[in-house]
Each structure stands twice: as structure tokens, then as C-alpha cells.
Coordinates of C-alpha atoms in Angstrom, one line a residue:
X200 CA -1.7 12.5 -0.3
X201 CA -1.1 15.3 -2.7
X202 CA -2.9 15.9 -6.0
X203 CA -1.1 14.0 -8.8
X204 CA -1.7 12.5 -12.1
X205 CA -0.8 9.1 -10.6
X206 CA -2.2 7.1 -7.7
X207 CA 0.0 4.3 -6.4
X208 CA -1.6 1.6 -4.3
X209 CA 0.5 -1.2 -2.8
X210 CA -0.1 -4.1 -0.3
X211 CA 2.5 -5.3 2.1
X212 CA 2.9 -8.3 4.3
X213 CA 4.7 -7.2 7.4
X214 CA 6.2 -9.7 9.9
X215 CA 6.8 -8.3 13.4
X216 CA 7.8 -9.8 16.7
X217 CA 4.5 -10.9 18.3
X218 CA 5.3 -9.2 21.6
X219 CA 5.3 -5.8 19.8
X220 CA 2.4 -6.4 17.4
X221 CA 0.1 -3.7 18.8
X222 CA 2.9 -1.2 19.0
X223 CA 3.8 -1.8 15.3
X224 CA 0.2 -1.7 14.2
X225 CA -0.2 1.7 15.8
X226 CA 3.0 3.0 14.3
X227 CA 2.0 1.8 10.8
X228 CA -1.5 3.4 11.1
X229 CA 0.1 6.7 12.1
X230 CA 1.8 6.9 8.6
X231 CA -0.1 9.0 6.1
X232 CA -1.6 6.8 3.4
X233 CA -1.2 3.5 5.4
X234 CA -4.0 1.3 6.5
X235 CA -3.8 -2.0 8.5
X236 CA -6.4 -4.5 7.2
X237 CA -5.5 -7.6 9.2
X238 CA -3.2 -9.0 11.8
X239 CA -2.6 -12.3 13.6
X240 CA -1.1 -13.2 16.9
X241 CA 2.1 -14.6 15.4
X242 CA 3.0 -11.1 14.1
X243 CA 1.8 -11.0 10.5
X244 CA 0.2 -7.7 9.4
X245 CA -1.5 -6.9 6.1
X246 CA -1.0 -3.3 5.1
X247 CA -2.1 -1.1 2.1
X248 CA -0.3 2.0 1.2
X249 CA -1.6 4.8 -1.1
X250 CA 0.8 7.5 -2.4
X251 CA 1.2 9.7 -5.4
X252 CA 4.5 8.2 -6.5
X253 CA 6.5 5.0 -6.6
X254 CA 9.1 6.8 -4.5
X255 CA 6.4 7.4 -1.9
X256 CA 5.6 3.6 -1.7
X257 CA 9.3 2.8 -1.3
X258 CA 9.7 5.5 1.4
X259 CA 6.8 4.2 3.4
X260 CA 8.1 0.6 3.0
X261 CA 11.5 1.7 4.3
X262 CA 9.9 3.5 7.3
X263 CA 8.0 0.3 8.2
X264 CA 11.0 -2.0 7.6
X265 CA 13.1 0.3 9.9
X266 CA 10.6 0.1 12.8
X267 CA 11.9 -1.6 15.9
X268 CA 10.5 -5.2 16.1
X269 CA 9.7 -5.4 12.4
X270 CA 11.4 -8.5 10.9
X271 CA 10.4 -7.9 7.3
X272 CA 8.1 -5.9 5.1
X273 CA 7.4 -7.6 1.8
X274 CA 5.7 -6.0 -1.2
X275 CA 2.8 -8.2 -2.4
X276 CA 1.1 -6.0 -4.9
X277 CA 1.6 -2.6 -6.6
X278 CA -0.8 -0.8 -8.9
X279 CA -0.5 2.5 -10.7
X280 CA -3.7 4.3 -11.6
X281 CA -3.9 7.4 -13.8
X282 CA -7.1 9.1 -12.5
X283 CA -6.9 12.0 -15.1
X284 CA -7.1 9.4 -17.9
X285 CA -10.2 7.5 -16.8
X286 CA -13.0 7.2 -19.2
X287 CA -16.7 6.9 -18.5
X288 CA -16.5 3.2 -19.5
X289 CA -13.4 1.7 -17.9
X290 CA -14.3 -1.8 -19.3
X291 CA -13.7 -0.4 -22.8
X292 CA -10.4 1.0 -21.9
X293 CA -9.2 -2.4 -20.6
X294 CA -10.3 -4.0 -23.9
X295 CA -8.3 -1.4 -25.9
X296 CA -11.4 0.3 -27.4
X297 CA -11.3 4.0 -27.9

């Protein structure tokens, strides 16, 4: 991931053909910024992506969706952080305090 003023973190639920599960997990883990957190024998895979842009998230999602034996890749969560704008007291920032 390159240095940026934004950090995009997303989680995906990927459904793959069970017979190709390990092959798909390996292919996902080979993508920069992708991490597999869980899988089950029926082909469900929980993935997080971390990139420096929304376009990066969409690109990684498309790469996963286009893999052979992937049935679907569904976005579950997407968060944008601005690390350059963090304060020493993040709880005050969430409450709208200066």
C-alpha cells in the first residue's frame, strides 16, 4: 500500500465452489492488501482488504470476483480513515469536540 492521506478498509464475503476453496484462498492471499480471516468447507471466505483509495477496493473486489470458481464477492463493510487528521484523543474527535 502506498502512502496516502486516506486508508480504506473493507470486508468481503466471498462464495467459492467448495472444490476450489484452497486454490481461491491462496489466490486471494497473494493479492497485496488482502487477508483471509475465515473459511468454511461450503466455500464461504471472509476477507479484508486495505488500500489507499476506493478505486483500490473496487479493483481488488473485481479481481476476486473474476477468479475462476468464485461465485460471488459481496462487500460487507467499508471504512475510510484519514490518518493525517488523527488527534491524540480520538474519542473527542468522535464526539465533535475540538
